[in-house]
PDB file of C-alpha atoms and ligand atoms in Angstrom:
ATOM      1  CA  MET A  29     139.697 -17.040-129.726  1.00 41.00           C
ATOM      2  CA  SER A  30     136.439 -17.421-132.661  1.00 44.00           C
ATOM      3  CA  LEU A  31     133.989 -15.991-131.158  1.00 47.00           C
ATOM      4  CA  ALA A  32     131.463 -18.139-132.973  1.00 47.00           C
ATOM      5  CA  GLY A  33     129.227 -21.153-131.295  1.00 48.00           C
ATOM      6  CA  ARG A  34     128.819 -18.374-127.903  1.00 56.00           C
ATOM      7  CA  ALA A  35     125.183 -18.063-127.357  1.00 68.00           C
ATOM      8  CA  VAL A  36     123.601 -14.423-127.654  1.00 86.00           C
ATOM      9  CA  ALA A  37     123.065 -13.133-124.915  1.00 90.00           C
ATOM     10  CA  PRO A  38     119.479 -11.370-124.476  1.00 94.00           C
ATOM     11  CA  GLU A  39     120.566  -8.088-123.035  1.00 96.00           C
ATOM     12  CA  ALA A  40     122.820  -7.967-126.525  1.00 97.00           C
ATOM     13  CA  VAL A  41     119.805  -7.928-128.018  1.00 97.00           C
ATOM     14  CA  ALA A  42     117.520  -5.722-126.849  1.00 97.00           C
ATOM     15  CA  ALA A  43     120.273  -3.558-126.123  1.00 98.00           C
ATOM     16  CA  ALA A  44     121.018  -3.882-129.594  1.00 98.00           C
ATOM     17  CA  ARG A  45     116.963  -3.429-130.330  1.00 98.00           C
ATOM     18  CA  GLU A  46     116.948  -0.187-128.300  1.00 98.00           C
ATOM     19  CA  ALA A  47     120.183   1.430-129.919  1.00 98.00           C
ATOM     20  CA  LEU A  48     118.247   1.235-133.236  1.00 98.00           C
ATOM     21  CA  ALA A  49     115.058   1.505-131.866  1.00 97.00           C
ATOM     22  CA  ARG A  50     116.306   5.457-130.372  1.00 97.00           C
ATOM     23  CA  ALA A  51     118.147   6.019-133.070  1.00 98.00           C
ATOM     24  CA  ARG A  52     116.438   8.291-135.312  1.00 98.00           C
ATOM     25  CA  THR A  53     119.054   7.544-138.609  1.00 98.00           C
ATOM     26  CA  VAL A  54     120.666   4.480-139.296  1.00 98.00           C
ATOM     27  CA  VAL A  55     123.222   3.001-141.371  1.00 99.00           C
ATOM     28  CA  VAL A  56     123.654  -0.540-142.431  1.00 99.00           C
ATOM     29  CA  PHE A  57     126.647  -1.975-143.762  1.00 99.00           C
ATOM     30  CA  THR A  58     126.600  -5.453-144.731  1.00 98.00           C
ATOM     31  CA  GLY A  59     129.080  -7.400-146.078  1.00 98.00           C
ATOM     32  CA  ALA A  60     129.479 -11.425-147.857  1.00 97.00           C
ATOM     33  CA  GLY A  61     128.288 -12.949-144.075  1.00 98.00           C
ATOM     34  CA  VAL A  62     124.681 -11.308-144.976  1.00 98.00           C
ATOM     35  CA  SER A  63     124.369 -13.571-147.882  1.00 98.00           C
ATOM     36  CA  ALA A  64     125.938 -16.202-146.227  1.00 97.00           C
ATOM     37  CA  GLU A  65     122.799 -18.733-145.472  1.00 98.00           C
ATOM     38  CA  SER A  66     121.389 -18.188-148.678  1.00 98.00           C
ATOM     39  CA  GLY A  67     124.138 -20.084-149.412  1.00 96.00           C
ATOM     40  CA  VAL A  68     126.284 -17.249-151.700  1.00 95.00           C
ATOM     41  CA  PRO A  69     130.363 -18.043-150.203  1.00 91.00           C
ATOM     42  CA  THR A  70     131.859 -14.876-148.399  1.00 92.00           C
ATOM     43  CA  PHE A  71     135.155 -14.367-149.397  1.00 89.00           C
ATOM     44  CA  ARG A  72     137.708 -14.795-146.547  1.00 87.00           C
ATOM     45  CA  GLY A  73     136.316 -17.359-144.091  1.00 80.00           C
ATOM     46  CA  ALA A  74     136.474 -21.068-144.428  1.00 79.00           C
ATOM     47  CA  GLY A  75     135.351 -22.441-148.323  1.00 81.00           C
ATOM     48  CA  GLY A  76     135.475 -18.352-148.545  1.00 84.00           C
ATOM     49  CA  LEU A  77     135.873 -17.362-152.506  1.00 82.00           C
ATOM     50  CA  TRP A  78     139.990 -16.057-151.962  1.00 78.00           C
ATOM     51  CA  ARG A  79     140.875 -18.963-150.203  1.00 81.00           C
ATOM     52  CA  THR A  80     139.375 -21.138-154.080  1.00 82.00           C
ATOM     53  CA  PHE A  81     140.341 -18.412-156.005  1.00 81.00           C
ATOM     54  CA  LYS A  82     143.022 -15.669-156.576  1.00 84.00           C
ATOM     55  CA  PRO A  83     142.017 -12.528-156.791  1.00 81.00           C
ATOM     56  CA  GLU A  84     144.996 -11.290-159.177  1.00 79.00           C
ATOM     57  CA  GLU A  85     143.614 -13.392-161.028  1.00 84.00           C
ATOM     58  CA  LEU A  86     139.777 -13.384-161.316  1.00 88.00           C
ATOM     59  CA  ALA A  87     139.310  -9.503-159.943  1.00 92.00           C
ATOM     60  CA  THR A  88     141.428  -7.065-161.398  1.00 94.00           C
ATOM     61  CA  PRO A  89     141.535  -5.703-165.152  1.00 95.00           C
ATOM     62  CA  VAL A  90     145.350  -6.582-165.461  1.00 94.00           C
ATOM     63  CA  ALA A  91     142.953 -10.436-165.626  1.00 94.00           C
ATOM     64  CA  PHE A  92     140.818  -9.027-167.560  1.00 96.00           C
ATOM     65  CA  GLY A  93     142.489  -7.431-169.997  1.00 95.00           C
ATOM     66  CA  ARG A  94     145.076 -11.016-169.573  1.00 94.00           C
ATOM     67  CA  ASP A  95     142.532 -13.841-170.109  1.00 95.00           C
ATOM     68  CA  PRO A  96     139.073 -12.116-170.867  1.00 96.00           C
ATOM     69  CA  ARG A  97     137.419 -15.829-171.689  1.00 96.00           C
ATOM     70  CA  LEU A  98     138.860 -16.770-168.007  1.00 94.00           C
ATOM     71  CA  VAL A  99     137.443 -14.020-166.023  1.00 95.00           C
ATOM     72  CA  TRP A 100     134.365 -13.853-167.728  1.00 96.00           C
ATOM     73  CA  GLU A 101     133.976 -17.957-166.897  1.00 94.00           C
ATOM     74  CA  TRP A 102     134.070 -17.126-163.486  1.00 93.00           C
ATOM     75  CA  TYR A 103     131.917 -14.423-163.509  1.00 94.00           C
ATOM     76  CA  GLY A 104     128.778 -15.816-165.182  1.00 94.00           C
ATOM     77  CA  TRP A 105     129.754 -18.721-162.714  1.00 92.00           C
ATOM     78  CA  ARG A 106     129.304 -16.031-159.753  1.00 93.00           C
ATOM     79  CA  ARG A 107     125.709 -15.333-161.888  1.00 95.00           C
ATOM     80  CA  ALA A 108     124.457 -18.733-161.729  1.00 94.00           C
ATOM     81  CA  ALA A 109     125.300 -19.715-158.388  1.00 94.00           C
ATOM     82  CA  VAL A 110     123.603 -16.813-157.178  1.00 96.00           C
ATOM     83  CA  GLY A 111     120.735 -16.752-159.383  1.00 95.00           C
ATOM     84  CA  ARG A 112     120.026 -20.222-157.257  1.00 96.00           C
ATOM     85  CA  CYS A 113     120.221 -18.368-154.184  1.00 98.00           C
ATOM     86  CA  ARG A 114     116.785 -16.432-152.126  1.00 98.00           C
ATOM     87  CA  PRO A 115     116.569 -13.548-150.098  1.00 98.00           C
ATOM     88  CA  ASN A 116     117.297 -14.836-145.838  1.00 98.00           C
ATOM     89  CA  PRO A 117     115.435 -14.202-143.092  1.00 98.00           C
ATOM     90  CA  ALA A 118     117.870 -11.263-142.459  1.00 98.00           C
ATOM     91  CA  HIS A 119     117.637  -9.411-146.174  1.00 98.00           C
ATOM     92  CA  LEU A 120     113.968 -10.320-145.395  1.00 98.00           C
ATOM     93  CA  ALA A 121     113.572  -8.481-142.236  1.00 98.00           C
ATOM     94  CA  LEU A 122     115.595  -5.644-143.063  1.00 98.00           C
ATOM     95  CA  ALA A 123     113.978  -4.878-145.836  1.00 98.00           C
ATOM     96  CA  ARG A 124     111.059  -4.875-143.843  1.00 98.00           C
ATOM     97  CA  TRP A 125     112.149  -2.615-141.721  1.00 98.00           C
ATOM     98  CA  MET A 126     113.361  -0.040-144.120  1.00 98.00           C
ATOM     99  CA  LEU A 127     109.876  -0.283-145.502  1.00 98.00           C
ATOM    100  CA  ALA A 128     107.890   0.806-142.252  1.00 97.00           C
ATOM    101  CA  ARG A 129     110.248   3.367-141.055  1.00 96.00           C
ATOM    102  CA  ASP A 130     112.295   6.548-142.389  1.00 97.00           C
ATOM    103  CA  GLY A 131     115.935   7.718-141.761  1.00 98.00           C
ATOM    104  CA  VAL A 132     117.682   3.866-142.014  1.00 98.00           C
ATOM    105  CA  THR A 133     120.248   4.071-145.208  1.00 98.00           C
ATOM    106  CA  LEU A 134     121.569   0.630-146.483  1.00 98.00           C
ATOM    107  CA  VAL A 135     124.866   0.444-147.456  1.00 99.00           C
ATOM    108  CA  SER A 136     126.516  -2.946-148.920  1.00 98.00           C
ATOM    109  CA  GLN A 137     129.768  -4.722-149.770  1.00 98.00           C
ATOM    110  CA  ASN A 138     128.094  -7.034-152.341  1.00 98.00           C
ATOM    111  CA  VAL A 139     127.669  -7.700-155.725  1.00 97.00           C
ATOM    112  CA  ASP A 140     124.839  -9.812-155.235  1.00 98.00           C
ATOM    113  CA  ASP A 141     120.517  -8.880-155.601  1.00 98.00           C
ATOM    114  CA  LEU A 142     119.461 -10.537-152.258  1.00 98.00           C
ATOM    115  CA  HIS A 143     119.273  -7.256-151.346  1.00 98.00           C
ATOM    116  CA  GLU A 144     117.183  -6.101-153.823  1.00 98.00           C
ATOM    117  CA  ARG A 145     115.112  -9.301-154.861  1.00 98.00           C
ATOM    118  CA  ALA A 146     114.474  -9.010-150.910  1.00 98.00           C
ATOM    119  CA  ALA A 147     113.134  -5.627-151.390  1.00 98.00           C
ATOM    120  CA  LEU A 148     111.106  -6.182-154.276  1.00 98.00           C
ATOM    121  CA  GLU A 149     109.566  -9.493-151.502  1.00 97.00           C
ATOM    122  CA  ALA A 150     108.716  -7.435-149.782  1.00 97.00           C
ATOM    123  CA  ALA A 151     107.521  -4.160-150.978  1.00 97.00           C
ATOM    124  CA  GLY A 152     104.862  -6.952-152.878  1.00 96.00           C
ATOM    125  CA  GLY A 153     107.140  -5.920-156.352  1.00 91.00           C
ATOM    126  CA  SER A 154     105.897  -2.945-156.083  1.00 95.00           C
ATOM    127  CA  GLU A 155     107.417   0.586-156.701  1.00 95.00           C
ATOM    128  CA  ALA A 156     108.483   0.990-152.511  1.00 96.00           C
ATOM    129  CA  ALA A 157     110.916  -1.923-153.098  1.00 97.00           C
ATOM    130  CA  ARG A 158     113.329   0.687-154.469  1.00 96.00           C
ATOM    131  CA  ARG A 159     113.284   2.353-150.686  1.00 96.00           C
ATOM    132  CA  ALA A 160     115.218  -0.503-148.907  1.00 98.00           C
ATOM    133  CA  GLU A 161     117.106  -1.160-152.004  1.00 97.00           C
ATOM    134  CA  PRO A 162     121.152  -0.405-150.413  1.00 98.00           C
ATOM    135  CA  ILE A 163     123.382   1.633-152.048  1.00 98.00           C
ATOM    136  CA  ARG A 164     126.042  -0.557-153.828  1.00 98.00           C
ATOM    137  CA  LEU A 165     129.319   0.993-153.096  1.00 98.00           C
ATOM    138  CA  HIS A 166     130.975  -2.868-155.164  1.00 98.00           C
ATOM    139  CA  GLY A 167     129.387  -2.848-157.797  1.00 98.00           C
ATOM    140  CA  SER A 168     126.575  -5.249-159.354  1.00 98.00           C
ATOM    141  CA  LEU A 169     127.242  -8.520-160.009  1.00 97.00           C
ATOM    142  CA  PHE A 170     124.482  -8.864-163.017  1.00 97.00           C
ATOM    143  CA  HIS A 171     125.540  -5.153-164.671  1.00 97.00           C
ATOM    144  CA  ASP A 172     127.316  -5.387-167.158  1.00 97.00           C
ATOM    145  CA  GLN A 173     129.388  -2.018-168.700  1.00 97.00           C
ATOM    146  CA  CYS A 174     131.188  -1.744-171.812  1.00 98.00           C
ATOM    147  CA  THR A 175     135.001  -1.406-171.769  1.00 97.00           C
ATOM    148  CA  ARG A 176     135.033   0.627-174.510  1.00 97.00           C
ATOM    149  CA  CYS A 177     132.617   3.123-173.817  1.00 98.00           C
ATOM    150  CA  THR A 178     130.181   4.418-171.538  1.00 96.00           C
ATOM    151  CA  TRP A 179     127.102   1.551-171.682  1.00 97.00           C
ATOM    152  CA  ARG A 180     126.133   0.246-168.526  1.00 96.00           C
ATOM    153  CA  ALA A 181     122.899  -1.941-168.272  1.00 96.00           C
ATOM    154  CA  ARG A 182     121.484  -4.981-166.384  1.00 95.00           C
ATOM    155  CA  SER A 183     122.819  -8.355-167.574  1.00 94.00           C
ATOM    156  CA  HIS A 184     120.164 -10.538-169.311  1.00 82.00           C
ATOM    157  CA  GLY A 185     120.988 -14.324-169.924  1.00 81.00           C
ATOM    158  CA  SER A 186     123.668 -16.436-169.248  1.00 87.00           C
ATOM    159  CA  VAL A 187     126.950 -15.965-170.517  1.00 91.00           C
ATOM    160  CA  ASP A 188     128.673 -18.053-172.880  1.00 94.00           C
ATOM    161  CA  ALA A 189     132.705 -18.244-172.655  1.00 94.00           C
ATOM    162  CA  THR A 190     133.509 -20.908-174.855  1.00 94.00           C
ATOM    163  CA  SER A 191     135.950 -18.464-176.498  1.00 95.00           C
ATOM    164  CA  VAL A 192     136.231 -14.207-176.735  1.00 93.00           C
ATOM    165  CA  GLU A 193     134.318 -13.881-179.744  1.00 95.00           C
ATOM    166  CA  THR A 194     131.380 -15.268-178.052  1.00 96.00           C
ATOM    167  CA  LEU A 195     131.314 -12.804-174.901  1.00 96.00           C
ATOM    168  CA  PRO A 196     129.012 -10.308-174.278  1.00 95.00           C
ATOM    169  CA  HIS A 197     129.541  -7.265-176.542  1.00 96.00           C
ATOM    170  CA  CYS A 198     128.498  -3.429-176.036  1.00 96.00           C
ATOM    171  CA  PRO A 199     124.714  -3.265-178.203  1.00 96.00           C
ATOM    172  CA  GLU A 200     126.345   0.473-178.588  1.00 97.00           C
ATOM    173  CA  CYS A 201     129.995  -0.109-179.790  1.00 98.00           C
ATOM    174  CA  GLY A 202     130.483  -3.456-180.643  1.00 97.00           C
ATOM    175  CA  GLY A 203     133.164  -3.078-177.805  1.00 97.00           C
ATOM    176  CA  LEU A 204     134.110  -5.664-175.134  1.00 97.00           C
ATOM    177  CA  LEU A 205     131.212  -5.884-171.956  1.00 97.00           C
ATOM    178  CA  ARG A 206     132.301  -6.009-168.600  1.00 97.00           C
ATOM    179  CA  PRO A 207     130.816  -7.669-165.120  1.00 97.00           C
ATOM    180  CA  ASP A 208     130.299  -4.133-164.260  1.00 97.00           C
ATOM    181  CA  VAL A 209     131.488  -4.642-160.348  1.00 97.00           C
ATOM    182  CA  VAL A 210     134.501  -2.979-158.224  1.00 97.00           C
ATOM    183  CA  TRP A 211     137.876  -4.681-159.197  1.00 96.00           C
ATOM    184  CA  PHE A 212     141.250  -4.820-157.286  1.00 92.00           C
ATOM    185  CA  GLY A 213     142.825  -1.847-157.615  1.00 92.00           C
ATOM    186  CA  GLU A 214     139.920  -0.096-159.112  1.00 96.00           C
ATOM    187  CA  MET A 215     137.987   3.648-157.358  1.00 96.00           C
ATOM    188  CA  LEU A 216     134.663   2.614-156.083  1.00 98.00           C
ATOM    189  CA  PRO A 217     131.484   4.747-157.787  1.00 97.00           C
ATOM    190  CA  VAL A 218     132.223   7.828-156.633  1.00 97.00           C
ATOM    191  CA  ARG A 219     128.074   8.980-156.707  1.00 98.00           C
ATOM    192  CA  GLU A 220     127.529   5.830-153.733  1.00 98.00           C
ATOM    193  CA  VAL A 221     130.145   7.065-151.844  1.00 98.00           C
ATOM    194  CA  GLU A 222     129.655  10.456-150.958  1.00 98.00           C
ATOM    195  CA  ARG A 223     125.531   8.694-150.261  1.00 98.00           C
ATOM    196  CA  ALA A 224     127.511   5.530-148.410  1.00 98.00           C
ATOM    197  CA  PHE A 225     129.787   8.628-146.536  1.00 98.00           C
ATOM    198  CA  ALA A 226     127.211  11.609-146.174  1.00 98.00           C
ATOM    199  CA  ALA A 227     124.455   8.500-144.569  1.00 98.00           C
ATOM    200  CA  ALA A 228     127.550   7.092-142.090  1.00 98.00           C
ATOM    201  CA  GLY A 229     128.596  11.317-140.969  1.00 98.00           C
ATOM    202  CA  ALA A 230     124.454  11.834-140.233  1.00 98.00           C
ATOM    203  CA  ALA A 231     124.408   8.296-138.378  1.00 98.00           C
ATOM    204  CA  GLU A 232     122.288   7.135-134.798  1.00 98.00           C
ATOM    205  CA  ALA A 233     123.385   4.194-135.288  1.00 98.00           C
ATOM    206  CA  CYS A 234     124.880   1.679-137.513  1.00 99.00           C
ATOM    207  CA  LEU A 235     124.034  -1.681-137.099  1.00 99.00           C
ATOM    208  CA  VAL A 236     127.080  -4.042-139.232  1.00 99.00           C
ATOM    209  CA  ILE A 237     126.672  -6.854-140.486  1.00 98.00           C
ATOM    210  CA  GLY A 238     128.684  -9.884-142.014  1.00 98.00           C
ATOM    211  CA  THR A 239     131.936  -8.055-142.980  1.00 98.00           C
ATOM    212  CA  THR A 240     135.429  -8.927-141.564  1.00 97.00           C
ATOM    213  CA  GLY A 241     135.598  -4.787-142.017  1.00 98.00           C
ATOM    214  CA  ALA A 242     138.931  -5.447-144.792  1.00 96.00           C
ATOM    215  CA  VAL A 243     138.350  -3.720-147.037  1.00 96.00           C
ATOM    216  CA  TYR A 244     138.853   0.258-147.251  1.00 96.00           C
ATOM    217  CA  PRO A 245     137.823   2.804-148.027  1.00 97.00           C
ATOM    218  CA  ALA A 246     134.239   0.767-148.034  1.00 98.00           C
ATOM    219  CA  ALA A 247     135.283  -0.095-144.097  1.00 98.00           C
ATOM    220  CA  ALA A 248     135.720   3.554-143.532  1.00 98.00           C
ATOM    221  CA  VAL A 249     132.033   3.847-143.686  1.00 98.00           C
ATOM    222  CA  VAL A 250     131.283   2.641-139.746  1.00 98.00           C
ATOM    223  CA  HIS A 251     134.183   4.354-138.955  1.00 98.00           C
ATOM    224  CA  GLU A 252     132.960   7.509-139.847  1.00 98.00           C
ATOM    225  CA  ALA A 253     129.345   6.384-138.214  1.00 98.00           C
ATOM    226  CA  LYS A 254     131.192   5.586-134.962  1.00 98.00           C
ATOM    227  CA  ALA A 255     133.356   8.685-135.244  1.00 98.00           C
ATOM    228  CA  VAL A 256     129.784  11.389-134.969  1.00 98.00           C
ATOM    229  CA  GLY A 257     128.682   9.355-132.490  1.00 98.00           C
ATOM    230  CA  ALA A 258     126.736   7.137-133.726  1.00 98.00           C
ATOM    231  CA  ARG A 259     125.901   3.680-131.669  1.00 98.00           C
ATOM    232  CA  VAL A 260     128.031   0.431-133.019  1.00 98.00           C
ATOM    233  CA  VAL A 261     125.991  -2.832-133.460  1.00 98.00           C
ATOM    234  CA  VAL A 262     128.096  -5.986-134.728  1.00 98.00           C
ATOM    235  CA  VAL A 263     125.898  -9.105-135.775  1.00 98.00           C
ATOM    236  CA  ASP A 264     128.776 -11.521-137.349  1.00 98.00           C
ATOM    237  CA  PRO A 265     129.882 -15.534-135.957  1.00 96.00           C
ATOM    238  CA  GLY A 266     133.490 -14.521-136.548  1.00 96.00           C
ATOM    239  CA  GLU A 267     135.940 -11.933-135.893  1.00 97.00           C
ATOM    240  CA  THR A 268     135.616  -9.023-137.076  1.00 98.00           C
ATOM    241  CA  GLU A 269     138.626  -5.506-137.364  1.00 98.00           C
ATOM    242  CA  TYR A 270     134.965  -3.158-135.306  1.00 98.00           C
ATOM    243  CA  ASP A 271     134.575  -5.861-132.462  1.00 97.00           C
ATOM    244  CA  ALA A 272     136.242  -3.181-130.853  1.00 97.00           C
ATOM    245  CA  VAL A 273     134.163  -0.121-131.684  1.00 98.00           C
ATOM    246  CA  ALA A 274     131.503  -2.315-130.846  1.00 98.00           C
ATOM    247  CA  ASP A 275     129.131  -0.800-129.109  1.00 98.00           C
ATOM    248  CA  VAL A 276     126.973  -4.181-129.157  1.00 98.00           C
ATOM    249  CA  ARG A 277     128.246  -7.334-130.225  1.00 98.00           C
ATOM    250  CA  LEU A 278     126.141 -10.311-131.332  1.00 98.00           C
ATOM    251  CA  ALA A 279     128.436 -13.470-132.537  1.00 97.00           C
ATOM    252  CA  GLY A 280     126.074 -15.198-134.232  1.00 96.00           C
ATOM    253  CA  PRO A 281     124.619 -15.672-137.565  1.00 97.00           C
ATOM    254  CA  ALA A 282     122.329 -12.875-139.677  1.00 98.00           C
ATOM    255  CA  GLY A 283     119.439 -15.344-140.681  1.00 98.00           C
ATOM    256  CA  GLN A 284     119.246 -15.938-136.999  1.00 97.00           C
ATOM    257  CA  ILE A 285     119.603 -12.851-134.831  1.00 98.00           C
ATOM    258  CA  VAL A 286     119.157  -9.236-137.278  1.00 98.00           C
ATOM    259  CA  PRO A 287     114.884 -10.240-136.852  1.00 97.00           C
ATOM    260  CA  GLN A 288     115.245 -10.889-133.492  1.00 97.00           C
ATOM    261  CA  ILE A 289     116.983  -6.807-133.082  1.00 98.00           C
ATOM    262  CA  LEU A 290     114.832  -4.406-135.576  1.00 98.00           C
ATOM    263  CA  PRO A 291     112.416  -3.266-133.273  1.00 84.00           C
TER     264      PRO A 291
HETATM  265  P1  LIG B   2     134.347 -11.774-146.382  1.00 69.03           P
HETATM  266  O1  LIG B   2     134.547 -12.974-146.744  1.00 69.03           O
HETATM  267  O2  LIG B   2     135.913 -10.368-145.602  1.00 69.03           O
HETATM  268  O3  LIG B   2     134.085 -11.374-144.646  1.00 69.03           O
HETATM  269  C1  LIG B   2     132.508 -12.217-143.909  1.00 69.03           C
HETATM  270  C2  LIG B   2     132.235 -11.992-142.682  1.00 69.03           C
HETATM  271  O4  LIG B   2     130.971 -12.603-142.580  1.00 69.03           O
HETATM  272  C3  LIG B   2     132.790 -12.764-141.626  1.00 69.03           C
HETATM  273  O5  LIG B   2     133.515 -11.535-140.723  1.00 69.03           O
HETATM  274  C4  LIG B   2     132.741 -13.981-141.413  1.00 69.03           C
HETATM  275  O6  LIG B   2     132.639 -14.144-140.312  1.00 69.03           O
HETATM  276  C5  LIG B   2     130.840 -13.747-141.507  1.00 69.03           C
HETATM  277  N1  LIG B   2     130.323 -14.105-141.757  1.00 69.03           N
HETATM  278  C6  LIG B   2     129.796 -15.609-142.613  1.00 69.03           C
HETATM  279  N2  LIG B   2     129.189 -16.460-142.134  1.00 69.03           N
HETATM  280  C7  LIG B   2     127.745 -15.625-141.534  1.00 69.03           C
HETATM  281  C8  LIG B   2     126.418 -15.188-140.592  1.00 69.03           C
HETATM  282  N3  LIG B   2     125.847 -16.191-141.471  1.00 69.03           N
HETATM  283  N4  LIG B   2     126.310 -14.573-140.903  1.00 69.03           N
HETATM  284  C9  LIG B   2     126.795 -13.058-140.885  1.00 69.03           C
HETATM  285  N5  LIG B   2     128.364 -13.276-140.831  1.00 69.03           N
HETATM  286  C10 LIG B   2     128.596 -14.394-141.672  1.00 69.03           C
HETATM  287  O7  LIG B   2     133.376 -10.172-147.072  1.00 69.03           O
HETATM  288  P2  LIG B   2     134.068  -9.185-146.966  1.00 69.03           P
HETATM  289  O8  LIG B   2     133.728  -8.702-145.329  1.00 69.03           O
HETATM  290  O9  LIG B   2     132.166  -8.454-147.346  1.00 69.03           O
HETATM  291  O10 LIG B   2     135.081  -6.548-152.724  1.00 69.03           O
HETATM  292  O11 LIG B   2     134.527  -8.844-147.987  1.00 69.03           O
HETATM  293  C11 LIG B   2     135.109  -7.226-148.127  1.00 69.03           C
HETATM  294  C12 LIG B   2     134.899  -6.866-149.520  1.00 69.03           C
HETATM  295  O12 LIG B   2     136.050  -8.351-149.959  1.00 69.03           O
HETATM  296  C13 LIG B   2     134.241  -7.168-150.912  1.00 69.03           C
HETATM  297  O13 LIG B   2     132.939  -6.747-150.863  1.00 69.03           O
HETATM  298  C14 LIG B   2     134.171  -8.382-152.224  1.00 69.03           C
HETATM  299  C15 LIG B   2     135.530  -8.280-151.359  1.00 69.03           C
HETATM  300  O14 LIG B   2     136.951  -8.472-152.244  1.00 69.03           O
HETATM  301  C16 LIG B   2     135.034  -6.183-153.897  1.00 69.03           C
HETATM  302  O15 LIG B   2     134.792  -7.503-154.552  1.00 69.03           O
HETATM  303  C17 LIG B   2     135.865  -5.228-154.514  1.00 69.03           C
END
């Protein structure tokens, strides 16, 4: 049975606020659902990207080797679509909360840049925004990496996927660039994984927002936090793999609920 549509009990909101207020250390774990109200499609729900597109044709190294033009066309489309989206009240509330208190680590599976943009907005464009930036486990839609050398950087301008020749190429070695995202079958970035699991292993509370919790190893961040005794608060209108371990379950949209539960 879907949890969507059930009213969120005021007691659950109060319990979530209390768990987050009491915790000296919090790990926040976000997925596609935190950006859904900004207009970014999720992967698995109704209208999800993996319902319309085949991951094995677009998000694997083999797919890129076979047809880099097609893969870039898809990422170019996603960049343009996400570029038109704006942070929603969940991103903004989280960013303000992180700027206002210590001990919160944000870990995201998302490749969009809405957490970063919210942080910049909340910090008034100042350097302080860095405090509210996420650890990205699945890379970044707006960064490129070279397929031949170690060059990687933020991307500028739109992608011309007319042909392989017009695709972005490395300014250092001329190799073909690819989006700096983690594809199926690839390793997660080691340093980010270490930082995320260290935060989870020291967390007194874990706030999970908008993820089915189906994709490992990222999904294990929440189980690590639970294993060390963190109180787990889950915000998601649908069913998730974390429902059985949640201490507080809030079945509703992040943009509505997250601003209410951050103390
Ligand atoms: P999913 O598409 O699997 O799950 C999105 C979750 O967001 C679902 O549980 C929805 O119920 C929930 N949701 C929808 N609208 C929401 C809203 N307004 N507020 C809160 N939650 C909402 O996306 P992820 O779990 O993020 O990996 O997917 C994990 C990984 O699978 C992605 O990072 C990506 C994908 O393949 C890679 O690309 C490596």
